[in-house]
Coordinates of C-alpha atoms and ligand atoms in Angstrom, one line a residue:
X1 CA 0.3 -0.1 0.3
X2 CA 1.3 3.5 -1.3
X3 CA -2.0 5.6 -0.7
X4 CA 0.3 8.6 0.1
X5 CA -1.5 11.9 1.9
X6 CA -3.3 14.8 0.9
X7 CA -3.6 18.0 2.4
X8 CA -6.0 20.1 3.9
X9 CA -6.4 24.0 4.1
X10 CA -8.1 25.9 6.7
X11 CA -9.2 28.9 4.4
X12 CA -11.2 31.0 7.4
X13 CA -10.0 34.6 8.1
X14 CA -7.4 36.0 7.2
X15 CA -6.2 32.8 6.2
X16 CA -8.5 33.7 3.2
X17 CA -6.4 36.8 2.1
X18 CA -4.6 36.4 -1.0
X19 CA -1.4 37.1 0.3
X20 CA -1.4 33.8 2.6
X21 CA -0.4 30.8 0.7
X22 CA 0.5 27.2 1.4
X23 CA 4.2 25.1 1.3
X24 CA 2.2 23.1 -1.6
X25 CA 1.5 26.2 -4.0
X26 CA 5.2 27.7 -2.9
X27 CA 6.7 24.9 -3.9
X28 CA 4.8 24.4 -7.7
X29 CA 5.6 28.4 -7.6
X30 CA 9.1 27.9 -7.6
X31 CA 9.5 24.8 -10.0
X32 CA 7.3 26.7 -12.7
X33 CA 8.8 29.4 -12.1
X34 CA 12.9 29.5 -12.6
X35 CA 13.0 34.1 -13.4
X36 CA 16.0 35.7 -11.0
X37 CA 12.8 37.7 -9.4
X38 CA 9.8 36.2 -7.8
X39 CA 6.0 37.1 -9.1
X40 CA 3.0 37.4 -7.1
X41 CA 0.1 38.0 -8.9
X42 CA 1.8 40.3 -11.0
X43 CA 3.6 42.0 -8.0
X44 CA 7.3 41.1 -7.5
X45 CA 8.1 39.7 -3.9
X46 CA 11.0 41.1 -1.9
X47 CA 9.5 39.9 1.6
X48 CA 8.4 35.8 2.8
X49 CA 7.6 34.6 6.2
X50 CA 6.3 30.6 6.6
X51 CA 4.3 30.0 9.3
X52 CA 5.3 26.8 10.8
X53 CA 3.7 24.1 13.6
X54 CA 0.2 26.3 13.8
X55 CA -1.5 22.2 12.2
X56 CA 1.0 19.9 12.5
X57 CA 3.1 20.3 15.3
X58 CA 4.4 16.8 15.4
X59 CA 5.4 16.5 11.4
X60 CA 9.0 17.1 10.3
X61 CA 8.3 17.6 6.7
X62 CA 6.6 21.0 7.0
X63 CA 10.0 22.1 8.1
X64 CA 12.1 20.6 5.6
X65 CA 9.8 22.3 2.8
X66 CA 10.3 25.8 4.4
X67 CA 14.1 25.2 5.2
X68 CA 14.3 23.9 1.5
X69 CA 12.2 26.8 0.2
X70 CA 13.4 29.6 2.4
X71 CA 17.1 28.7 1.1
X72 CA 16.2 28.9 -2.8
X73 CA 14.0 32.5 -2.2
X74 CA 17.0 33.7 -0.7
X75 CA 19.7 32.4 -3.2
X76 CA 18.1 32.7 -6.2
X77 CA 15.2 35.1 -6.1
X78 CA 17.2 37.9 -4.1
X79 CA 14.1 37.7 -1.1
X80 CA 14.3 38.2 2.6
X81 CA 13.0 34.8 4.2
X82 CA 11.6 34.4 8.1
X83 CA 10.5 31.3 9.2
X84 CA 8.5 30.9 12.5
X85 CA 8.3 27.8 14.4
X86 CA 8.1 26.1 17.8
X87 CA 11.2 24.1 16.7
X88 CA 13.2 23.4 13.6
X89 CA 13.5 19.8 13.1
X90 CA 16.1 18.5 11.4
X91 CA 15.7 15.1 11.3
X92 CA 16.0 13.9 8.0
X93 CA 18.9 12.9 5.3
X94 CA 21.4 16.2 4.6
X95 CA 18.7 18.7 6.9
X96 CA 21.5 19.9 9.5
X97 CA 23.6 20.8 6.5
X98 CA 20.7 22.6 5.0
X99 CA 19.4 24.6 7.7
X100 CA 23.3 25.6 8.5
X101 CA 23.6 27.1 5.3
X102 CA 20.0 28.1 5.3
X103 CA 21.0 30.5 8.3
X104 CA 24.5 31.4 6.4
X105 CA 23.0 32.4 3.2
X106 CA 20.6 34.9 5.8
X107 CA 17.5 32.9 6.7
X108 CA 15.8 34.3 10.2
X109 CA 14.7 31.9 12.4
X110 CA 12.3 33.1 15.3
X111 CA 10.6 30.4 17.6
X112 CA 7.8 30.9 19.4
X113 CA 5.3 29.3 22.1
X114 CA 2.6 31.4 21.4
X115 CA 0.7 31.9 18.3
X116 CA 2.1 34.5 15.9
X117 CA -1.3 37.0 15.5
X118 CA -0.6 38.6 11.8
X119 CA -2.4 41.7 10.6
X120 CA -2.9 43.2 6.7
X121 CA -0.2 46.9 6.9
X122 CA -0.9 48.3 3.6
X123 CA -1.8 45.6 1.4
X124 CA 1.0 43.3 2.8
X125 CA 1.2 40.4 6.4
X126 CA 2.8 41.7 9.4
X127 CA 3.5 39.3 11.4
X128 CA 4.2 40.1 15.2
X129 CA 5.7 36.8 17.9
X130 CA 7.7 36.6 20.8
X131 CA 11.4 35.3 19.8
X132 CA 11.6 32.4 22.7
X133 CA 14.9 31.4 21.4
X134 CA 16.8 33.0 23.9
X135 CA 16.9 30.9 26.9
X136 CA 16.2 34.0 29.8
X137 CA 13.3 35.6 29.4
X138 CA 14.2 38.8 29.3
X139 CA 15.9 38.2 26.3
X140 CA 12.8 37.2 25.0
X141 CA 11.7 40.1 22.2
X142 CA 8.2 41.0 20.4
X143 CA 8.9 40.7 17.1
X144 CA 6.9 42.4 14.2
X145 CA 7.6 41.2 10.5
X146 CA 6.1 43.3 7.6
X147 CA 5.6 40.1 4.2
X148 CA 4.8 40.0 1.1
X149 CA 3.7 37.0 0.9
X150 CA 3.3 34.8 4.2
X151 CA 3.0 31.3 3.7
X152 CA 1.4 28.8 6.3
X153 CA 1.0 24.5 6.6
X154 CA -1.8 23.4 6.1
X155 CA -2.9 19.9 7.7
X156 CA -1.5 16.0 6.6
X157 CA -4.9 14.2 6.2
X158 CA -5.1 10.6 4.5
X159 CA -6.2 9.9 0.7
X160 CA -10.0 9.8 1.0
X161 CA -9.7 6.0 -0.2
X162 CA -7.5 5.2 2.2
X163 CA -10.2 3.8 4.9
X164 CA -12.3 2.0 2.3
X165 CA -8.9 0.3 1.3
X166 CA -8.3 -0.8 5.3
X167 CA -11.9 -2.3 5.3
X168 CA -11.7 -4.9 2.5
X169 CA -8.1 -5.5 2.9
X170 CA -8.5 -5.8 7.2
X171 CA -5.9 -3.7 7.5
X172 CA -5.2 -1.5 10.8
X173 CA -5.7 2.7 11.0
X174 CA -3.7 4.3 13.4
X175 CA -3.3 8.1 14.4
X176 CA -5.0 10.9 12.5
X177 CA -6.4 7.3 10.1
X178 CA -3.2 7.3 8.7
X179 CA -2.4 3.7 8.1
X180 CA -0.1 1.6 11.3
X181 CA 2.1 -0.7 10.7
X182 CA 3.1 -3.9 12.6
X183 CA 6.4 -2.7 15.1
X184 CA 6.7 0.8 14.4
X185 CA 10.2 0.2 15.7
X186 CA 11.4 -3.1 13.8
X187 CA 8.4 -3.8 11.1
X188 CA 7.9 -0.5 9.8
X189 CA 6.9 -1.6 6.3
X190 CA 5.0 -4.5 7.5
X191 CA 1.3 -4.3 7.8
X192 CA -0.8 -6.8 10.5
X193 CA -1.5 -8.7 7.5
X194 CA 1.2 -11.0 6.2
X195 CA 2.0 -10.3 2.7
X196 CA 0.5 -6.7 2.5
X197 CA 3.4 -3.7 3.3
X198 CA 2.9 -0.2 3.7
X199 CA 5.5 2.6 1.8
X200 CA 5.6 6.5 2.3
X201 CA 2.9 9.1 3.3
X202 CA 0.4 6.4 3.5
X203 CA 1.7 5.7 7.5
X204 CA 2.1 9.5 8.7
X205 CA 3.7 13.0 5.8
X206 CA 7.6 12.1 5.0
X207 CA 10.1 13.3 3.0
X208 CA 10.4 11.6 -0.5
X209 CA 14.3 10.0 -0.1
X210 CA 12.4 8.4 3.3
X211 CA 9.7 7.1 1.0
X212 CA 12.0 5.5 -1.6
X213 CA 13.6 4.4 2.1
X214 CA 11.1 2.5 2.1
X215 CA 9.7 1.4 -0.7
X216 CA 13.3 -0.3 -1.5
X217 CA 12.4 -2.6 1.8
X218 CA 9.2 -3.1 1.1
X219 CA 9.9 -4.5 -1.7
X220 CA 12.5 -7.1 -0.6
X221 CA 9.8 -8.1 1.4
X222 CA 7.8 -9.1 -1.7
X223 CA 11.1 -10.8 -3.2
X224 CA 11.6 -12.4 0.2
X225 CA 7.7 -14.6 0.3
X226 CA 7.6 -14.6 -3.6
X227 CA 11.1 -16.1 -4.9
X228 CA 10.1 -19.8 -3.0
X229 CA 7.6 -20.0 -5.2
X230 CA 5.3 -21.6 -2.8
X231 CA 4.3 -20.0 0.8
X232 CA 4.1 -22.4 3.8
X233 CA 3.2 -21.3 6.8
X234 CA 5.0 -22.2 10.1
X235 CA 3.0 -25.0 11.7
X236 CA 2.8 -23.2 15.1
X237 CA -0.6 -21.6 14.2
X238 CA -4.3 -21.4 15.9
X239 CA -6.7 -24.1 14.5
X240 CA -10.9 -23.8 15.7
X241 CA -13.0 -26.4 16.5
X242 CA -16.6 -25.8 15.4
X243 CA -17.8 -28.5 17.3
X244 CA -16.9 -26.5 19.8
X245 CA -17.0 -22.8 19.1
X246 CA -19.9 -20.8 19.9
X247 CA -20.0 -18.0 17.7
X248 CA -19.4 -15.6 19.9
X249 CA -17.7 -13.6 17.6
X250 CA -14.7 -12.4 20.6
X251 CA -12.0 -14.0 18.4
X252 CA -12.1 -12.2 15.5
X253 CA -12.6 -9.0 17.3
X254 CA -8.9 -9.6 19.0
X255 CA -7.0 -11.4 16.3
X256 CA -4.3 -8.4 15.7
X257 CA -3.6 -9.9 11.9
X258 CA -7.2 -10.2 11.1
X259 CA -6.4 -14.0 10.5
X260 CA -10.0 -14.4 11.6
X261 CA -13.4 -15.1 9.6
X262 CA -16.9 -16.9 10.6
X263 CA -17.4 -18.4 8.1
X264 CA -20.6 -21.4 6.5
X265 CA -17.9 -24.3 7.0
X266 CA -20.0 -25.8 10.3
X267 CA -23.2 -27.6 10.4
X268 CA -23.1 -26.8 14.3
X269 CA -24.6 -23.1 15.7
X270 CA -26.3 -22.6 12.2
X271 CA -29.1 -20.0 12.6
X272 CA -30.9 -18.1 11.2
X273 CA -31.7 -14.5 12.2
X274 CA -35.7 -13.8 11.9
X275 CA -37.0 -12.2 9.0
X276 CA -33.5 -12.8 7.1
X277 CA -32.8 -15.0 4.5
X278 CA -31.1 -18.3 4.4
X279 CA -27.8 -16.2 3.8
X280 CA -27.1 -15.4 7.1
X281 CA -26.8 -18.7 8.3
X282 CA -23.7 -18.9 9.8
X283 CA -21.3 -21.9 10.8
X284 CA -17.8 -21.6 13.5
X285 CA -15.0 -19.1 13.1
X286 CA -12.3 -20.0 10.8
X287 CA -8.5 -19.1 10.8
X288 CA -6.5 -18.8 7.7
X289 CA -3.3 -20.5 8.7
X290 CA -1.3 -18.6 6.0
X291 CA -2.4 -15.4 7.9
X292 CA -1.7 -16.7 11.6
X293 CA 1.6 -15.3 13.5
X294 CA 0.7 -18.2 16.3
X295 CA 1.2 -15.1 19.1
X296 CA -2.1 -17.3 20.7
X297 CA -4.0 -14.5 21.5
X298 CA -7.3 -16.0 20.3
X299 CA -6.8 -19.6 22.2
X300 CA -6.3 -17.6 25.3
X301 CA -9.5 -15.6 25.3
X302 CA -11.9 -18.2 24.0
X303 CA -14.3 -18.8 26.8
X304 CA -15.6 -22.0 24.5
X305 CA -11.5 -23.1 24.9
X306 CA -12.6 -24.2 20.8
X307 CA -9.0 -22.8 19.8
X308 CA -5.5 -24.7 19.4
X309 CA -2.5 -23.6 18.7
X310 CA -0.8 -26.8 16.3
X311 CA 2.7 -28.1 18.9
X312 CA 1.1 -25.3 21.7
X313 CA -1.2 -27.5 23.0
X314 CA -1.9 -26.8 26.9
X315 CA -1.0 -30.5 27.3
X316 CA 2.2 -30.1 25.5
X317 CA 3.2 -27.1 27.6
X318 CA 2.2 -28.9 30.9
X319 CA 4.6 -31.5 29.7
X320 CA 7.3 -28.9 29.5
X321 CA 6.9 -28.1 32.8
X322 CA 6.7 -31.1 34.4
X323 CA 3.0 -29.9 35.1
X324 CA 1.0 -33.4 33.3
X325 CA -1.5 -33.2 36.6
X326 CA -1.8 -29.7 37.6
X327 CA -5.3 -29.2 34.8
Ligands
SF4_1 S1 -14.4 -16.7 20.8 FE1 -13.8 -19.1 20.7 S2 -16.4 -19.0 20.9 FE2 -16.0 -17.1 20.0 S3 -16.0 -17.3 17.7 FE3 -13.5 -17.9 18.6 S4 -13.7 -19.6 18.8 FE4 -15.8 -20.0 18.7
SF4_2 S1 -2.8 -17.2 16.9 FE1 -3.2 -14.9 16.7 S2 -2.7 -14.0 14.9 FE2 -3.3 -16.3 15.3 S3 -5.3 -16.7 15.0 FE3 -5.0 -16.0 16.9 S4 -5.4 -14.4 17.2 FE4 -4.9 -14.6 15.2

Protein backbone atom coordinates (compact mmCIF):
# COMPACT_ATOMS: atom_id res chain seq x y z
CA UNK A 1 0.00 0.00 0.00
CA UNK A 2 1.44 3.35 -0.99
CA UNK A 3 -1.58 5.63 -1.03
CA UNK A 4 0.35 8.70 0.13
CA UNK A 5 -1.29 11.59 1.95
CA UNK A 6 -3.32 14.66 1.08
CA UNK A 7 -3.33 18.20 2.43
CA UNK A 8 -6.29 20.21 3.61
CA UNK A 9 -6.23 24.00 3.75
CA UNK A 10 -8.12 25.94 6.37
CA UNK A 11 -9.17 29.09 4.57
CA UNK A 12 -11.11 31.04 7.17
CA UNK A 13 -10.74 34.66 8.30
CA UNK A 14 -7.33 36.14 7.53
CA UNK A 15 -6.13 32.77 6.21
CA UNK A 16 -8.09 33.46 3.01
CA UNK A 17 -6.18 36.71 2.31
CA UNK A 18 -4.63 36.80 -1.17
CA UNK A 19 -1.14 37.32 0.28
CA UNK A 20 -1.33 34.14 2.35
CA UNK A 21 -0.50 30.87 0.65
CA UNK A 22 0.58 27.32 1.49
CA UNK A 23 3.86 25.40 1.33
CA UNK A 24 2.43 23.22 -1.47
CA UNK A 25 1.58 26.28 -3.62
CA UNK A 26 5.01 27.80 -2.97
CA UNK A 27 6.67 24.53 -4.03
CA UNK A 28 4.74 24.62 -7.32
CA UNK A 29 5.52 28.31 -7.84
CA UNK A 30 9.25 27.76 -7.36
CA UNK A 31 9.37 24.79 -9.73
CA UNK A 32 7.31 26.49 -12.47
CA UNK A 33 8.94 29.95 -12.32
CA UNK A 34 12.69 29.83 -12.49
CA UNK A 35 13.30 33.54 -13.19
CA UNK A 36 15.49 35.73 -10.96
CA UNK A 37 12.50 37.39 -9.22
CA UNK A 38 9.43 35.88 -7.59
CA UNK A 39 6.10 37.18 -8.84
CA UNK A 40 2.81 36.89 -6.96
CA UNK A 41 -0.36 38.08 -8.68
CA UNK A 42 1.70 40.23 -11.05
CA UNK A 43 3.71 41.90 -8.29
CA UNK A 44 7.32 41.31 -7.33
CA UNK A 45 7.86 39.55 -3.97
CA UNK A 46 10.79 40.70 -1.85
CA UNK A 47 9.95 39.42 1.64
CA UNK A 48 8.51 36.00 2.50
CA UNK A 49 7.59 34.68 5.95
CA UNK A 50 6.94 31.01 6.69
CA UNK A 51 4.69 30.24 9.66
CA UNK A 52 4.98 26.59 10.77
CA UNK A 53 3.62 24.30 13.49
CA UNK A 54 0.15 25.83 13.41
CA UNK A 55 -1.51 22.54 12.39
CA UNK A 56 1.18 19.85 12.06
CA UNK A 57 3.27 20.38 15.17
CA UNK A 58 4.62 16.83 15.36
CA UNK A 59 5.47 16.49 11.64
CA UNK A 60 8.95 17.28 10.38
CA UNK A 61 8.04 17.45 6.68
CA UNK A 62 6.87 21.09 6.99
CA UNK A 63 10.21 22.13 8.52
CA UNK A 64 12.11 20.36 5.76
CA UNK A 65 10.05 21.98 2.99
CA UNK A 66 10.21 25.45 4.56
CA UNK A 67 14.01 25.36 4.99
CA UNK A 68 14.46 24.14 1.39
CA UNK A 69 12.08 26.73 -0.06
CA UNK A 70 13.47 29.51 2.15
CA UNK A 71 17.03 28.81 1.05
CA UNK A 72 15.99 28.77 -2.61
CA UNK A 73 14.10 32.07 -2.24
CA UNK A 74 17.02 33.70 -0.44
CA UNK A 75 19.68 32.42 -2.86
CA UNK A 76 18.01 32.54 -6.27
CA UNK A 77 15.14 35.07 -5.96
CA UNK A 78 16.91 37.63 -3.73
CA UNK A 79 14.08 37.49 -1.15
CA UNK A 80 14.46 38.13 2.56
CA UNK A 81 13.05 35.06 4.27
CA UNK A 82 11.92 34.53 7.87
CA UNK A 83 10.83 31.15 9.28
CA UNK A 84 8.68 31.11 12.44
CA UNK A 85 8.18 27.79 14.20
CA UNK A 86 7.93 26.11 17.58
CA UNK A 87 10.90 23.85 16.74
CA UNK A 88 13.00 23.39 13.61
CA UNK A 89 12.93 19.65 12.95
CA UNK A 90 16.06 18.61 11.07
CA UNK A 91 16.06 14.83 11.66
CA UNK A 92 16.31 13.88 8.00
CA UNK A 93 19.18 13.02 5.70
CA UNK A 94 21.27 16.18 4.99
CA UNK A 95 18.87 18.51 6.81
CA UNK A 96 21.31 19.67 9.49
CA UNK A 97 23.65 20.86 6.72
CA UNK A 98 20.81 22.56 4.84
CA UNK A 99 19.63 24.32 8.00
CA UNK A 100 23.13 25.67 8.68
CA UNK A 101 23.46 26.81 5.07
CA UNK A 102 20.08 28.60 5.27
CA UNK A 103 21.28 30.50 8.36
CA UNK A 104 24.58 31.38 6.65
CA UNK A 105 22.72 32.73 3.62
CA UNK A 106 20.61 35.01 5.81
CA UNK A 107 17.34 33.13 6.39
CA UNK A 108 16.03 34.32 9.77
CA UNK A 109 14.61 31.81 12.25
CA UNK A 110 12.26 32.75 15.09
CA UNK A 111 10.94 30.38 17.74
CA UNK A 112 7.54 30.92 19.32
CA UNK A 113 5.46 29.38 22.11
CA UNK A 114 2.37 31.59 21.87
CA UNK A 115 0.83 31.54 18.36
CA UNK A 116 1.81 34.69 16.39
CA UNK A 117 -0.83 37.26 15.46
CA UNK A 118 -1.08 38.53 11.92
CA UNK A 119 -2.73 41.59 10.44
CA UNK A 120 -2.85 43.50 7.16
CA UNK A 121 -0.81 46.71 7.04
CA UNK A 122 -0.88 48.70 3.76
CA UNK A 123 -1.68 45.55 1.79
CA UNK A 124 1.19 43.60 3.38
CA UNK A 125 1.04 40.87 6.02
CA UNK A 126 2.38 41.83 9.42
CA UNK A 127 3.26 39.01 11.81
CA UNK A 128 3.74 39.83 15.50
CA UNK A 129 5.47 37.18 17.56
CA UNK A 130 7.43 36.85 20.78
CA UNK A 131 10.74 35.21 19.88
CA UNK A 132 11.48 32.60 22.57
CA UNK A 133 14.77 31.36 21.10
CA UNK A 134 16.74 33.03 23.92
CA UNK A 135 17.02 30.93 27.08
CA UNK A 136 16.59 33.87 29.47
CA UNK A 137 13.08 35.34 29.52
CA UNK A 138 14.35 38.93 29.75
CA UNK A 139 16.09 38.40 26.39
CA UNK A 140 12.93 37.21 24.63
CA UNK A 141 11.78 40.17 22.51
CA UNK A 142 8.54 40.80 20.62
CA UNK A 143 9.20 40.93 16.88
CA UNK A 144 7.12 42.41 14.03
CA UNK A 145 7.76 41.16 10.51
CA UNK A 146 6.20 42.81 7.45
CA UNK A 147 6.03 40.50 4.41
CA UNK A 148 4.85 40.49 0.82
CA UNK A 149 3.80 36.86 1.24
CA UNK A 150 3.00 34.63 4.21
CA UNK A 151 3.37 30.87 3.69
CA UNK A 152 1.50 28.61 6.12
CA UNK A 153 1.17 24.85 6.61
CA UNK A 154 -1.85 22.81 5.64
CA UNK A 155 -3.23 19.87 7.63
CA UNK A 156 -2.09 16.44 6.54
CA UNK A 157 -4.89 13.94 6.04
CA UNK A 158 -5.06 10.38 4.65
CA UNK A 159 -6.06 10.11 0.99
CA UNK A 160 -9.83 9.58 0.53
CA UNK A 161 -9.51 5.92 -0.53
CA UNK A 162 -7.42 4.87 2.50
CA UNK A 163 -10.29 3.97 4.82
CA UNK A 164 -12.16 1.92 2.20
CA UNK A 165 -9.00 0.02 1.20
CA UNK A 166 -8.26 -0.71 4.85
CA UNK A 167 -11.72 -2.16 5.28
CA UNK A 168 -11.27 -4.40 2.23
CA UNK A 169 -7.79 -5.59 3.21
CA UNK A 170 -8.51 -5.69 6.98
CA UNK A 171 -5.60 -3.38 7.78
CA UNK A 172 -5.30 -1.37 10.97
CA UNK A 173 -5.72 2.38 10.95
CA UNK A 174 -3.74 4.41 13.44
CA UNK A 175 -3.20 8.02 14.37
CA UNK A 176 -5.47 10.45 12.45
CA UNK A 177 -6.66 7.72 10.08
CA UNK A 178 -3.23 6.92 8.60
CA UNK A 179 -2.21 3.28 8.12
CA UNK A 180 -0.56 1.57 11.06
CA UNK A 181 2.58 -0.56 10.84
CA UNK A 182 2.84 -3.88 12.69
CA UNK A 183 5.79 -2.72 14.80
CA UNK A 184 6.95 0.91 14.53
CA UNK A 185 10.45 0.09 15.80
CA UNK A 186 11.39 -3.01 13.83
CA UNK A 187 8.79 -3.78 11.18
CA UNK A 188 7.94 -0.39 9.76
CA UNK A 189 6.92 -1.56 6.30
CA UNK A 190 4.96 -4.61 7.46
CA UNK A 191 1.24 -4.22 8.03
CA UNK A 192 -0.75 -6.33 10.46
CA UNK A 193 -1.46 -8.70 7.53
CA UNK A 194 1.17 -11.03 6.13
CA UNK A 195 2.06 -10.16 2.53
CA UNK A 196 0.74 -6.58 2.64
CA UNK A 197 3.45 -3.95 3.01
CA UNK A 198 3.24 -0.19 3.60
CA UNK A 199 5.52 2.46 2.15
CA UNK A 200 5.61 6.24 2.13
CA UNK A 201 3.14 8.85 3.27
CA UNK A 202 0.26 6.40 3.84
CA UNK A 203 1.68 5.88 7.39
CA UNK A 204 2.57 9.53 8.06
CA UNK A 205 3.71 12.45 5.89
CA UNK A 206 7.39 12.12 5.14
CA UNK A 207 10.25 13.18 2.88
CA UNK A 208 10.65 11.66 -0.59
CA UNK A 209 14.05 10.16 0.38
CA UNK A 210 12.42 8.36 3.33
CA UNK A 211 9.60 7.07 1.13
CA UNK A 212 12.16 5.67 -1.32
CA UNK A 213 13.96 3.81 1.48
CA UNK A 214 10.65 2.31 2.59
CA UNK A 215 9.71 1.40 -0.99
CA UNK A 216 12.98 -0.54 -1.34
CA UNK A 217 12.39 -2.29 2.00
CA UNK A 218 8.84 -3.24 0.97
CA UNK A 219 10.10 -4.59 -2.37
CA UNK A 220 12.68 -6.73 -0.54
CA UNK A 221 9.99 -8.11 1.76
CA UNK A 222 7.85 -9.00 -1.27
CA UNK A 223 10.83 -10.67 -3.01
CA UNK A 224 11.55 -12.70 0.13
CA UNK A 225 7.96 -13.99 0.10
CA UNK A 226 7.70 -14.64 -3.64
CA UNK A 227 11.18 -15.98 -4.41
CA UNK A 228 10.41 -19.41 -2.95
CA UNK A 229 7.61 -19.94 -5.46
CA UNK A 230 5.21 -21.26 -2.83
CA UNK A 231 4.38 -20.06 0.64
CA UNK A 232 4.46 -22.64 3.42
CA UNK A 233 2.79 -21.47 6.58
CA UNK A 234 4.21 -21.94 10.03
CA UNK A 235 3.31 -25.12 11.91
CA UNK A 236 2.39 -23.23 15.10
CA UNK A 237 -0.88 -21.77 13.87
CA UNK A 238 -4.25 -21.64 15.56
CA UNK A 239 -7.19 -23.82 14.57
CA UNK A 240 -10.82 -23.65 15.67
CA UNK A 241 -12.80 -26.75 16.56
CA UNK A 242 -16.12 -25.85 14.88
CA UNK A 243 -17.99 -28.31 17.10
CA UNK A 244 -17.06 -26.26 20.17
CA UNK A 245 -17.31 -22.76 18.69
CA UNK A 246 -20.22 -20.73 20.06
CA UNK A 247 -19.87 -17.99 17.40
CA UNK A 248 -19.38 -15.33 20.04
CA UNK A 249 -17.19 -13.21 17.72
CA UNK A 250 -14.53 -12.73 20.41
CA UNK A 251 -11.64 -14.12 18.37
CA UNK A 252 -12.29 -12.28 15.06
CA UNK A 253 -12.41 -9.03 17.01
CA UNK A 254 -9.22 -9.72 18.99
CA UNK A 255 -6.93 -11.24 16.35
CA UNK A 256 -4.28 -8.55 15.67
CA UNK A 257 -3.61 -9.97 12.20
CA UNK A 258 -7.22 -10.24 10.99
CA UNK A 259 -6.67 -13.97 10.43
CA UNK A 260 -10.08 -15.14 11.71
CA UNK A 261 -13.43 -14.98 9.98
CA UNK A 262 -16.77 -16.57 10.80
CA UNK A 263 -17.73 -18.82 7.93
CA UNK A 264 -20.34 -21.29 6.80
CA UNK A 265 -18.19 -24.38 7.02
CA UNK A 266 -19.61 -26.22 10.00
CA UNK A 267 -23.01 -27.72 10.59
CA UNK A 268 -23.08 -26.84 14.28
CA UNK A 269 -24.23 -23.38 15.40
CA UNK A 270 -26.16 -22.66 12.23
CA UNK A 271 -28.86 -20.14 12.96
CA UNK A 272 -30.93 -17.71 10.98
CA UNK A 273 -31.62 -14.14 12.00
CA UNK A 274 -35.40 -13.88 12.17
CA UNK A 275 -36.93 -12.29 9.11
CA UNK A 276 -33.74 -12.74 7.09
CA UNK A 277 -33.03 -15.27 4.36
CA UNK A 278 -30.90 -18.38 4.24
CA UNK A 279 -27.80 -16.27 3.51
CA UNK A 280 -27.59 -15.20 7.15
CA UNK A 281 -26.78 -18.71 8.39
CA UNK A 282 -23.36 -18.90 10.00
CA UNK A 283 -21.13 -21.79 10.92
CA UNK A 284 -18.11 -21.17 13.12
CA UNK A 285 -14.94 -19.15 13.45
CA UNK A 286 -12.17 -20.18 11.06
CA UNK A 287 -8.47 -19.34 11.08
CA UNK A 288 -6.63 -18.63 7.83
CA UNK A 289 -3.32 -20.43 8.56
CA UNK A 290 -1.42 -18.31 6.02
CA UNK A 291 -2.43 -15.13 7.87
CA UNK A 292 -1.98 -16.48 11.43
CA UNK A 293 1.19 -15.47 13.32
CA UNK A 294 0.63 -17.98 16.13
CA UNK A 295 0.48 -15.32 18.84
CA UNK A 296 -2.06 -17.34 20.87
CA UNK A 297 -4.31 -14.42 21.81
CA UNK A 298 -7.42 -16.11 20.39
CA UNK A 299 -6.57 -19.35 22.22
CA UNK A 300 -6.35 -17.55 25.54
CA UNK A 301 -9.52 -15.52 25.04
CA UNK A 302 -11.94 -18.08 23.56
CA UNK A 303 -14.61 -18.63 26.24
CA UNK A 304 -15.56 -22.02 24.73
CA UNK A 305 -11.94 -23.28 24.67
CA UNK A 306 -12.56 -24.03 21.01
CA UNK A 307 -9.17 -22.93 19.66
CA UNK A 308 -5.85 -24.72 19.87
CA UNK A 309 -2.40 -23.56 18.84
CA UNK A 310 -0.74 -26.44 17.03
CA UNK A 311 2.51 -27.57 18.64
CA UNK A 312 1.75 -25.30 21.61
CA UNK A 313 -1.28 -27.05 23.11
CA UNK A 314 -2.01 -26.76 26.83
CA UNK A 315 -1.03 -30.41 27.33
CA UNK A 316 2.30 -29.88 25.58
CA UNK A 317 3.06 -26.79 27.67
CA UNK A 318 2.10 -28.58 30.91
CA UNK A 319 4.30 -31.52 29.87
CA UNK A 320 7.25 -29.19 29.24
CA UNK A 321 6.72 -27.74 32.72
CA UNK A 322 6.36 -31.16 34.31
CA UNK A 323 2.79 -30.30 35.36
CA UNK A 324 0.87 -33.05 33.65
CA UNK A 325 -1.41 -33.44 36.66
CA UNK A 326 -1.84 -29.71 37.12
CA UNK A 327 -5.07 -29.25 35.16
S1 LIG B 1 -13.85 -17.01 20.59
FE1 LIG B 1 -14.23 -19.22 20.52
S2 LIG B 1 -16.43 -19.41 20.66
FE2 LIG B 1 -16.01 -17.27 20.15
S3 LIG B 1 -16.10 -17.20 17.91
FE3 LIG B 1 -13.98 -17.58 18.44
S4 LIG B 1 -13.77 -19.81 18.43
FE4 LIG B 1 -15.94 -19.37 18.49
S1 LIG C 1 -2.98 -17.13 17.05
FE1 LIG C 1 -2.91 -14.88 16.97
S2 LIG C 1 -2.64 -14.44 14.80
FE2 LIG C 1 -3.30 -16.56 14.91
S3 LIG C 1 -5.50 -16.46 14.67
FE3 LIG C 1 -5.09 -16.43 16.88
S4 LIG C 1 -5.01 -14.26 17.42
FE4 LIG C 1 -4.82 -14.39 15.19
